[in-house]
CSV table of C-alpha atoms and ligand atoms in Angstrom, one decimal:
chain,number,residue,atom,x,y,z
C,1,MET,CA,93.5,171.2,135.7
C,2,HIS,CA,96.2,168.9,136.7
C,3,LEU,CA,97.8,167.3,133.5
C,4,VAL,CA,100.6,165.0,135.3
C,5,GLY,CA,100.3,161.6,133.7
C,6,ASP,CA,97.5,162.5,131.3
C,7,SER,CA,98.7,160.5,128.4
C,8,THR,CA,95.8,161.1,126.1
C,9,LEU,CA,97.3,164.9,125.8
C,10,GLY,CA,99.8,165.4,122.7
C,11,PHE,CA,103.4,165.6,123.3
C,12,ASP,CA,103.6,169.3,123.0
C,13,THR,CA,100.6,170.1,125.2
C,14,ARG,CA,102.4,168.1,128.0
C,15,ALA,CA,105.6,169.5,127.4
C,16,VAL,CA,104.1,173.2,128.0
C,17,HIS,CA,101.9,172.1,131.1
C,18,ALA,CA,102.4,168.7,132.3
C,19,GLY,CA,103.3,169.3,136.1
C,20,GLN,CA,102.9,173.0,135.8
C,21,PRO,CA,99.5,173.9,136.4
C,22,PRO,CA,98.9,177.7,137.2
C,23,ASP,CA,100.3,178.3,140.9
C,24,PRO,CA,97.5,177.6,143.3
C,25,ALA,CA,98.6,180.8,145.6
C,26,THR,CA,98.8,183.7,143.0
C,27,GLY,CA,97.6,182.1,139.6
C,28,ALA,CA,101.1,182.6,138.0
C,29,VAL,CA,101.5,180.7,134.9
C,30,VAL,CA,105.1,180.2,135.3
C,31,THR,CA,106.2,177.4,138.1
C,32,PRO,CA,107.6,179.7,141.0
C,33,ILE,CA,111.3,179.0,141.5
C,34,SER,CA,111.2,177.9,144.8
C,35,LEU,CA,114.4,179.0,146.7
C,36,ALA,CA,113.6,177.7,150.3
C,37,THR,CA,115.6,175.1,151.6
C,38,THR,CA,113.1,174.2,154.4
C,39,PHE,CA,109.6,174.1,154.9
C,40,ALA,CA,107.4,175.1,157.9
C,41,GLN,CA,105.4,172.1,159.3
C,42,GLU,CA,102.2,172.7,161.1
C,43,GLY,CA,102.9,170.2,164.3
C,44,VAL,CA,105.8,167.9,164.6
C,45,GLY,CA,106.0,165.6,161.4
C,46,GLY,CA,103.0,167.6,159.8
C,47,HIS,CA,104.1,168.9,156.4
C,48,ARG,CA,102.6,169.6,153.2
C,49,GLY,CA,104.9,167.1,151.0
C,50,TYR,CA,108.0,169.2,151.5
C,51,GLU,CA,110.6,169.2,154.3
C,52,TYR,CA,113.7,169.9,153.0
C,53,SER,CA,115.0,170.7,149.6
C,54,ARG,CA,117.4,168.0,149.0
C,55,SER,CA,114.3,165.6,149.6
C,56,GLY,CA,112.1,167.6,147.8
C,57,ASN,CA,111.6,170.8,146.3
C,58,PRO,CA,108.4,172.2,144.2
C,59,THR,CA,110.5,173.4,141.3
C,60,ARG,CA,112.3,170.2,140.9
C,61,ALA,CA,109.0,168.1,141.3
C,62,ALA,CA,107.5,170.0,138.5
C,63,LEU,CA,110.4,169.3,136.3
C,64,GLU,CA,110.4,165.5,137.3
C,65,ALA,CA,106.6,165.3,136.7
C,66,CYS,CA,106.9,167.1,133.2
C,67,LEU,CA,110.1,164.8,132.2
C,68,ALA,CA,108.3,161.7,133.3
C,69,SER,CA,105.2,162.7,131.2
C,70,LEU,CA,107.1,163.1,128.3
C,71,GLU,CA,109.0,160.0,128.6
C,72,SER,CA,105.4,158.2,129.1
C,73,ALA,CA,107.3,156.8,132.6
C,74,ARG,CA,105.6,156.7,136.0
C,75,HIS,CA,108.3,158.4,137.8
C,76,GLY,CA,110.9,161.0,137.0
C,77,LEU,CA,113.9,162.1,138.9
C,78,ALA,CA,116.3,165.1,138.5
C,79,TYR,CA,119.8,165.4,139.1
C,80,ALA,CA,122.8,168.2,139.3
C,81,SER,CA,124.1,166.9,135.8
C,82,GLY,CA,123.7,163.9,133.3
C,83,LEU,CA,126.7,162.0,134.9
C,84,ALA,CA,125.1,162.5,138.4
C,85,ALA,CA,122.1,160.6,137.3
C,86,GLU,CA,124.3,158.2,135.6
C,87,ASP,CA,126.2,157.6,138.9
C,88,SER,CA,122.8,156.9,140.8
C,89,VAL,CA,122.1,154.1,138.3
C,90,LEU,CA,125.3,152.4,138.5
C,91,ARG,CA,124.8,152.1,142.2
C,92,LEU,CA,121.9,149.5,141.3
C,93,VAL,CA,124.8,147.2,140.1
C,94,PRO,CA,125.8,144.7,142.6
C,95,SER,CA,129.2,145.2,143.7
C,96,ASP,CA,130.8,142.4,141.7
C,97,GLY,CA,128.2,142.8,139.0
C,98,ARG,CA,129.0,143.5,135.1
C,99,VAL,CA,127.8,146.1,132.9
C,100,VAL,CA,127.5,145.7,129.2
C,101,LEU,CA,128.0,148.8,127.3
C,102,GLY,CA,128.0,149.9,123.5
C,103,ASN,CA,131.4,150.0,122.2
C,104,ASP,CA,130.4,153.5,121.1
C,105,ALA,CA,129.4,155.8,123.8
C,106,TYR,CA,129.9,159.3,125.6
C,107,GLY,CA,133.4,159.2,126.8
C,108,GLY,CA,132.1,160.4,130.3
C,109,THR,CA,130.1,157.4,131.0
C,110,PHE,CA,133.1,155.0,130.0
C,111,ARG,CA,134.9,156.9,132.3
C,112,LEU,CA,132.5,157.0,135.0
C,113,ILE,CA,132.4,153.1,134.9
C,114,ASP,CA,136.0,152.5,134.4
C,115,LYS,CA,137.7,154.8,136.3
C,116,VAL,CA,135.3,155.6,139.1
C,117,TRP,CA,133.1,152.4,139.5
C,118,GLY,CA,135.9,149.8,138.2
C,119,PRO,CA,137.9,150.3,141.6
C,120,TYR,CA,134.9,149.4,143.5
C,121,GLY,CA,134.7,146.0,141.7
C,122,LEU,CA,132.4,146.8,138.8
C,123,ARG,CA,133.3,145.2,135.7
C,124,TRP,CA,132.3,146.0,132.0
C,125,THR,CA,132.4,144.5,128.7
C,126,ALA,CA,132.0,146.7,125.5
C,127,VAL,CA,130.3,145.2,122.6
C,128,ASP,CA,128.4,146.3,119.3
C,129,LEU,CA,124.9,146.5,120.5
C,130,THR,CA,123.9,146.9,116.6
C,131,ASP,CA,124.3,143.0,116.4
C,132,VAL,CA,121.7,141.8,118.8
C,133,ASP,CA,122.4,138.3,117.8
C,134,ALA,CA,125.8,138.6,118.9
C,135,LEU,CA,125.0,139.7,122.3
C,136,ALA,CA,122.7,137.1,123.0
C,137,ALA,CA,125.1,134.5,121.6
C,138,GLY,CA,127.9,135.7,123.8
C,139,TRP,CA,126.2,136.9,126.8
C,140,PRO,CA,129.0,138.0,129.1
C,141,GLU,CA,128.7,136.2,132.7
C,142,GLY,CA,127.3,138.1,135.8
C,143,THR,CA,125.8,141.1,133.4
C,144,ALA,CA,123.3,143.1,135.6
C,145,MET,CA,122.9,145.9,133.5
C,146,VAL,CA,123.0,146.6,129.9
C,147,TRP,CA,123.9,150.3,128.8
C,148,LEU,CA,123.1,151.7,125.3
C,149,GLU,CA,122.8,155.2,123.7
C,150,THR,CA,121.0,155.3,120.6
C,151,PRO,CA,122.0,157.2,118.3
C,152,THR,CA,125.3,156.7,119.6
C,153,ASN,CA,127.8,159.4,120.6
C,154,PRO,CA,129.8,159.9,118.7
C,155,LEU,CA,129.3,157.6,115.7
C,156,LEU,CA,125.5,157.9,115.9
C,157,SER,CA,124.6,154.1,115.4
C,158,CYS,CA,121.2,153.2,116.3
C,159,ILE,CA,120.4,150.3,118.3
C,160,ASP,CA,117.2,148.0,118.2
C,161,ILE,CA,115.9,148.8,121.9
C,162,ALA,CA,113.1,146.1,122.0
C,163,ALA,CA,115.4,143.4,120.6
C,164,VAL,CA,118.0,144.3,123.2
C,165,CYS,CA,115.7,144.6,126.2
C,166,ASP,CA,114.1,141.2,124.9
C,167,VAL,CA,117.7,139.4,125.5
C,168,ALA,CA,118.6,141.4,128.5
C,169,HIS,CA,115.2,140.4,130.4
C,170,SER,CA,115.7,137.0,129.5
C,171,HIS,CA,118.9,137.1,131.6
C,172,GLY,CA,117.4,139.2,134.5
C,173,ALA,CA,119.4,142.5,133.4
C,174,LEU,CA,118.0,145.9,133.5
C,175,VAL,CA,118.2,148.1,130.6
C,176,VAL,CA,119.5,151.5,130.6
C,177,VAL,CA,118.8,153.8,127.6
C,178,ASP,CA,120.6,157.1,127.1
C,179,ASN,CA,118.0,159.3,125.2
C,180,THR,CA,120.2,162.4,125.4
C,181,PHE,CA,120.5,162.2,121.5
C,182,ALA,CA,117.1,161.5,120.6
C,183,THR,CA,115.2,163.0,123.3
C,184,PRO,CA,111.7,161.9,124.2
C,185,TYR,CA,110.0,163.8,121.2
C,186,LEU,CA,112.0,161.3,118.9
C,187,GLN,CA,111.9,158.0,120.7
C,188,GLN,CA,110.4,156.4,123.8
C,189,PRO,CA,112.8,153.8,125.4
C,190,ILE,CA,110.0,152.9,128.2
C,191,ALA,CA,107.4,152.3,125.9
C,192,LEU,CA,110.2,149.7,123.9
C,193,GLY,CA,110.8,147.8,127.1
C,194,ALA,CA,113.6,149.7,128.7
C,195,ASP,CA,113.8,150.1,132.5
C,196,ILE,CA,115.5,153.2,133.0
C,197,VAL,CA,115.8,156.3,130.6
C,198,VAL,CA,119.2,158.6,131.2
C,199,HIS,CA,119.2,162.2,130.0
C,200,SER,CA,121.8,164.8,129.8
C,201,ALA,CA,119.1,167.4,130.3
C,202,THR,CA,122.3,169.9,129.7
C,203,LYS,CA,121.4,169.1,126.0
C,204,TYR,CA,118.4,169.0,124.2
C,205,LEU,CA,115.9,169.3,127.1
C,206,GLY,CA,117.4,172.6,128.6
C,207,GLY,CA,118.2,173.6,124.8
C,208,HIS,CA,119.7,176.8,125.1
C,209,SER,CA,123.5,175.8,126.3
C,210,ASP,CA,122.5,177.7,129.9
C,211,VAL,CA,122.1,175.1,132.4
C,212,VAL,CA,123.8,171.4,133.4
C,213,GLY,CA,121.2,168.8,134.6
C,214,GLY,CA,120.5,165.3,134.6
C,215,PHE,CA,117.2,163.1,134.7
C,216,LEU,CA,116.0,159.7,134.8
C,217,ALA,CA,112.8,158.1,133.9
C,218,VAL,CA,111.4,155.0,135.6
C,219,ASP,CA,108.3,152.8,135.5
C,220,ASP,CA,108.9,150.3,137.9
C,221,ASP,CA,108.0,151.5,141.2
C,222,GLY,CA,110.6,149.4,143.1
C,223,VAL,CA,113.7,150.6,140.7
C,224,ALA,CA,112.2,154.1,141.4
C,225,ASP,CA,112.0,153.6,145.1
C,226,ARG,CA,115.9,152.6,145.3
C,227,LEU,CA,116.8,155.8,143.1
C,228,ARG,CA,114.6,158.2,145.0
C,229,PHE,CA,116.5,156.9,148.0
C,230,THR,CA,119.8,157.4,146.5
C,231,GLN,CA,119.0,160.8,145.1
C,232,ASN,CA,118.2,162.2,148.7
C,233,ALA,CA,121.1,159.9,150.5
C,234,ALA,CA,123.7,160.7,148.1
C,235,GLY,CA,122.3,164.4,147.2
C,236,ALA,CA,123.3,164.9,143.5
C,237,VAL,CA,120.3,167.3,143.2
C,238,PRO,CA,120.0,170.1,140.9
C,239,GLY,CA,119.0,173.8,142.1
C,240,PRO,CA,115.6,175.4,141.8
C,241,PHE,CA,116.7,177.8,139.2
C,242,ASP,CA,118.4,174.8,137.3
C,243,CYS,CA,115.3,173.2,137.3
C,244,TYR,CA,113.5,176.2,136.0
C,245,LEU,CA,115.7,176.8,133.0
C,246,VAL,CA,115.1,173.0,132.2
C,247,LEU,CA,111.4,173.6,132.5
C,248,ARG,CA,111.4,176.5,130.4
C,249,GLY,CA,113.7,174.8,127.6
C,250,VAL,CA,111.1,171.8,127.4
C,251,LYS,CA,108.3,173.7,126.4
C,252,THR,CA,109.7,174.0,123.1
C,253,LEU,CA,111.5,170.7,122.9
C,254,GLY,CA,109.3,169.4,120.2
C,255,VAL,CA,109.0,172.7,117.8
C,256,ARG,CA,113.1,172.7,118.1
C,257,MET,CA,113.4,169.2,117.3
C,258,ASP,CA,111.5,169.5,114.1
C,259,ARG,CA,114.1,172.5,113.2
C,260,HIS,CA,116.8,170.3,114.3
C,261,CYS,CA,115.8,167.3,112.1
C,262,ALA,CA,115.2,169.7,109.1
C,263,ASN,CA,118.6,171.6,109.4
C,264,ALA,CA,120.7,168.3,109.8
C,265,ARG,CA,119.1,167.1,106.5
C,266,ALA,CA,120.0,170.2,104.8
C,267,VAL,CA,123.8,169.9,106.2
C,268,VAL,CA,123.9,166.1,105.2
C,269,GLU,CA,122.6,166.9,101.7
C,270,LEU,CA,125.9,169.2,101.8
C,271,LEU,CA,128.2,166.4,103.2
C,272,LEU,CA,127.0,163.8,100.9
C,273,HIS,CA,128.3,165.7,97.8
C,274,HIS,CA,131.4,167.3,99.1
C,275,PRO,CA,134.5,166.0,97.5
C,276,GLN,CA,136.7,166.1,101.0
C,277,VAL,CA,134.0,164.2,102.8
C,278,GLU,CA,134.9,160.2,102.9
C,279,ARG,CA,131.9,159.5,105.0
C,280,VAL,CA,128.5,160.8,106.5
C,281,LEU,CA,127.2,159.2,109.4
C,282,TYR,CA,123.3,159.9,109.8
C,283,PRO,CA,120.8,157.4,111.1
C,284,GLN,CA,118.4,158.4,107.9
C,285,LEU,CA,120.8,157.2,105.6
C,286,ALA,CA,119.9,153.6,104.3
C,287,ASP,CA,123.4,152.5,104.7
C,288,HIS,CA,123.9,153.6,108.2
C,289,PRO,CA,124.3,151.0,111.0
C,290,GLY,CA,121.1,150.6,112.6
C,291,HIS,CA,119.1,152.7,109.8
C,292,VAL,CA,116.3,150.0,110.3
C,293,ALA,CA,116.3,150.1,114.1
C,294,ALA,CA,116.1,154.1,113.8
C,295,ALA,CA,113.4,154.3,111.2
C,296,LYS,CA,111.4,151.8,113.5
C,297,GLN,CA,111.7,153.4,116.8
C,298,MET,CA,112.1,157.3,116.0
C,299,ARG,CA,109.8,159.6,114.8
C,300,ASP,CA,112.6,161.4,113.0
C,301,PHE,CA,116.7,161.1,112.8
C,302,GLY,CA,117.7,164.1,115.1
C,303,GLY,CA,120.0,167.0,114.6
C,304,MET,CA,123.5,165.5,115.2
C,305,VAL,CA,125.6,164.6,112.2
C,306,SER,CA,129.0,163.1,112.1
C,307,PHE,CA,131.0,162.8,109.1
C,308,ARG,CA,134.8,161.7,108.3
C,309,MET,CA,137.3,163.5,106.3
C,310,ARG,CA,139.2,162.3,103.3
C,311,GLY,CA,142.1,164.2,104.2
C,312,GLY,CA,142.7,162.5,107.6
C,313,GLY,CA,142.8,164.2,111.2
C,314,GLU,CA,144.6,167.3,110.0
C,315,SER,CA,142.1,168.1,107.5
C,316,ALA,CA,139.1,167.4,110.2
C,317,LYS,CA,140.9,169.8,112.5
C,318,ARG,CA,141.1,172.5,109.8
C,319,VAL,CA,137.3,172.3,109.2
C,320,ALA,CA,136.8,172.5,112.9
C,321,ALA,CA,138.9,175.7,113.0
C,322,GLY,CA,137.5,177.1,109.9
C,323,THR,CA,133.6,177.4,110.5
C,324,GLN,CA,132.2,180.7,111.6
C,325,LEU,CA,128.4,180.0,112.3
C,326,PHE,CA,129.3,176.6,113.9
C,327,THR,CA,131.0,177.2,117.0
C,328,LEU,CA,134.1,175.2,117.9
C,329,ALA,CA,133.0,173.8,121.2
C,330,GLU,CA,132.0,170.7,123.4
C,331,SER,CA,128.2,169.7,124.2
C,332,LEU,CA,125.1,169.3,121.7
C,333,GLY,CA,121.5,169.7,121.5
C,334,ALA,CA,121.3,173.6,122.2
C,335,VAL,CA,119.8,176.6,119.6
C,336,GLU,CA,123.4,177.2,118.2
C,337,SER,CA,125.2,174.8,115.9
C,338,LEU,CA,128.5,173.5,117.2
C,339,ILE,CA,131.2,171.7,115.7
C,340,GLU,CA,134.0,169.3,117.7
C,341,HIS,CA,136.7,167.0,117.2
C,342,PRO,CA,135.6,163.9,119.3
C,343,GLY,CA,138.9,162.4,119.6
C,344,VAL,CA,140.8,165.1,121.2
C,345,MET,CA,137.5,166.9,122.7
C,346,THR,CA,134.5,164.9,123.9
C,347,HIS,CA,136.0,161.6,123.6
C,348,ALA,CA,139.6,162.0,124.9
C,349,SER,CA,139.0,159.5,127.7
C,350,VAL,CA,138.3,156.6,125.6
C,351,ALA,CA,141.8,156.8,123.8
C,352,GLY,CA,143.4,153.4,124.0
C,353,SER,CA,139.9,151.7,124.8
C,354,PRO,CA,137.7,149.5,122.5
C,355,LEU,CA,135.5,152.8,122.4
C,356,GLU,CA,138.3,155.0,121.0
C,357,VAL,CA,137.1,157.1,117.6
C,358,PRO,CA,138.7,157.7,114.3
C,359,ASP,CA,140.7,160.9,114.2
C,360,ASP,CA,139.6,161.9,110.9
C,361,LEU,CA,136.0,162.3,112.8
C,362,LEU,CA,134.0,165.6,113.1
C,363,ARG,CA,130.5,165.8,114.9
C,364,LEU,CA,128.0,168.7,114.3
C,365,SER,CA,125.0,169.6,116.6
C,366,VAL,CA,123.1,171.3,113.8
C,367,GLY,CA,121.4,174.4,115.8
C,368,ILE,CA,118.0,176.1,114.4
C,369,GLU,CA,119.7,178.6,112.5
C,370,SER,CA,118.5,179.4,108.9
C,371,ALA,CA,119.7,176.4,107.0
C,372,THR,CA,121.1,178.2,103.9
C,373,ASP,CA,123.5,180.1,106.6
C,374,LEU,CA,124.7,176.8,108.2
C,375,VAL,CA,125.3,174.9,104.7
C,376,ALA,CA,127.3,178.1,103.5
C,377,ASP,CA,129.4,178.0,106.4
C,378,LEU,CA,129.8,174.5,106.4
C,379,GLU,CA,130.8,174.6,102.7
C,380,GLN,CA,133.4,177.2,102.9
C,381,ALA,CA,135.4,175.6,105.9
C,382,LEU,CA,135.2,172.3,103.9
C,383,ASP,CA,136.5,173.9,100.6
C,384,ARG,CA,139.6,175.3,102.8
C,385,ALA,CA,140.2,172.1,104.4
W,1,LIG,C1,125.0,161.2,125.5
W,1,LIG,C2,125.5,161.8,127.0
W,1,LIG,N1,125.1,161.2,127.9
W,1,LIG,C3,125.5,161.9,129.3
W,1,LIG,C4,126.3,162.9,128.9
W,1,LIG,C5,126.5,163.5,130.6
W,1,LIG,O1,125.9,164.7,130.9
W,1,LIG,P1,126.3,165.8,131.7
W,1,LIG,O2,127.3,166.8,131.0
W,1,LIG,O3,125.4,166.8,132.0
W,1,LIG,O4,126.7,165.3,133.0
W,1,LIG,C6,126.7,163.6,128.0
W,1,LIG,C7,127.5,164.8,128.1
W,1,LIG,O5,128.1,165.1,126.9
W,1,LIG,C8,126.2,163.0,126.8
W,1,LIG,O6,126.5,163.3,125.5
């Protein structure tokens, strides 16, 4: 039974099996962690698919096949981190080319584009991608790539992937979708027309706050070849143990996401009715930016919730410091609930840029604990803010 690419199987079946047949040598049902850096050749140049572990590794190959299957993509490439994956993608842009990115995005992505690639000539324009008509009308000259997150980090705005693809492709630009927040369980950008899907596997794919990793899904052979070349030539690959941890996490992705979404809804219900909360940001809410796009392209609305405090920045910081079950920490997407203040923490690098986030904003990564405990914890912190 070889399940790679068998798109007739359900998502959860592929999460458990795709790319991971029982080990032919031993029958082991768990993909072995192949630590070898080099592989014996039967004659000069005669190898069995693996030569050297930077170029290809069996545990990494299993992960790449599994995640590609979940994204319904023909190719998958694993990296040492989400930013390493992003860095490889940005190498596809010509040296004087432009990237259009959403005006709400992970701070590290902006830092990579502006501070790392900017000095090499990369130009960027930040736009509100929830307004696709404005993107079409004001298409920035020289744009080679549109980079979008949906839902965005940290405001959770949702962007119509198919509509952005129509505009970008009419100008010959590639569309990159960071699918970290949604995961392939909730949203499949390749099926909506995207050229490249980016993941911080550190988040929901790994799911247990114990591995840093990145991933790209691609359908086009030519784009995949260029990325595969850079993956080997620049070498930002994950180690076999890290690949194993992501593979292990992904087996429960669908089950975890269902609970993340249900718990997020319980938390949103509390926030909507709490007098200290000025505004709740969650894609399911009818007045949320991009709600219509989210309802169209997502299976459910995700485990991330942001909200703004009526009492401003100091009040937000008191809530962040006042929870007990929600751990005050960066990152997201794992089984345990986290709270953070984006302006000071994850998004400090966008201060003063068009991507700056409000000081009264808090972001929750709602975990899979008992919903009643999470709601009670948040309520006591809000009551004391
Ligand atoms: C949406 C998003 N994309 C990319 C990244 C970068 O991933 P990594 O931290 O694995 O390099 C992050 C990290 O927080 C993120 O939130």
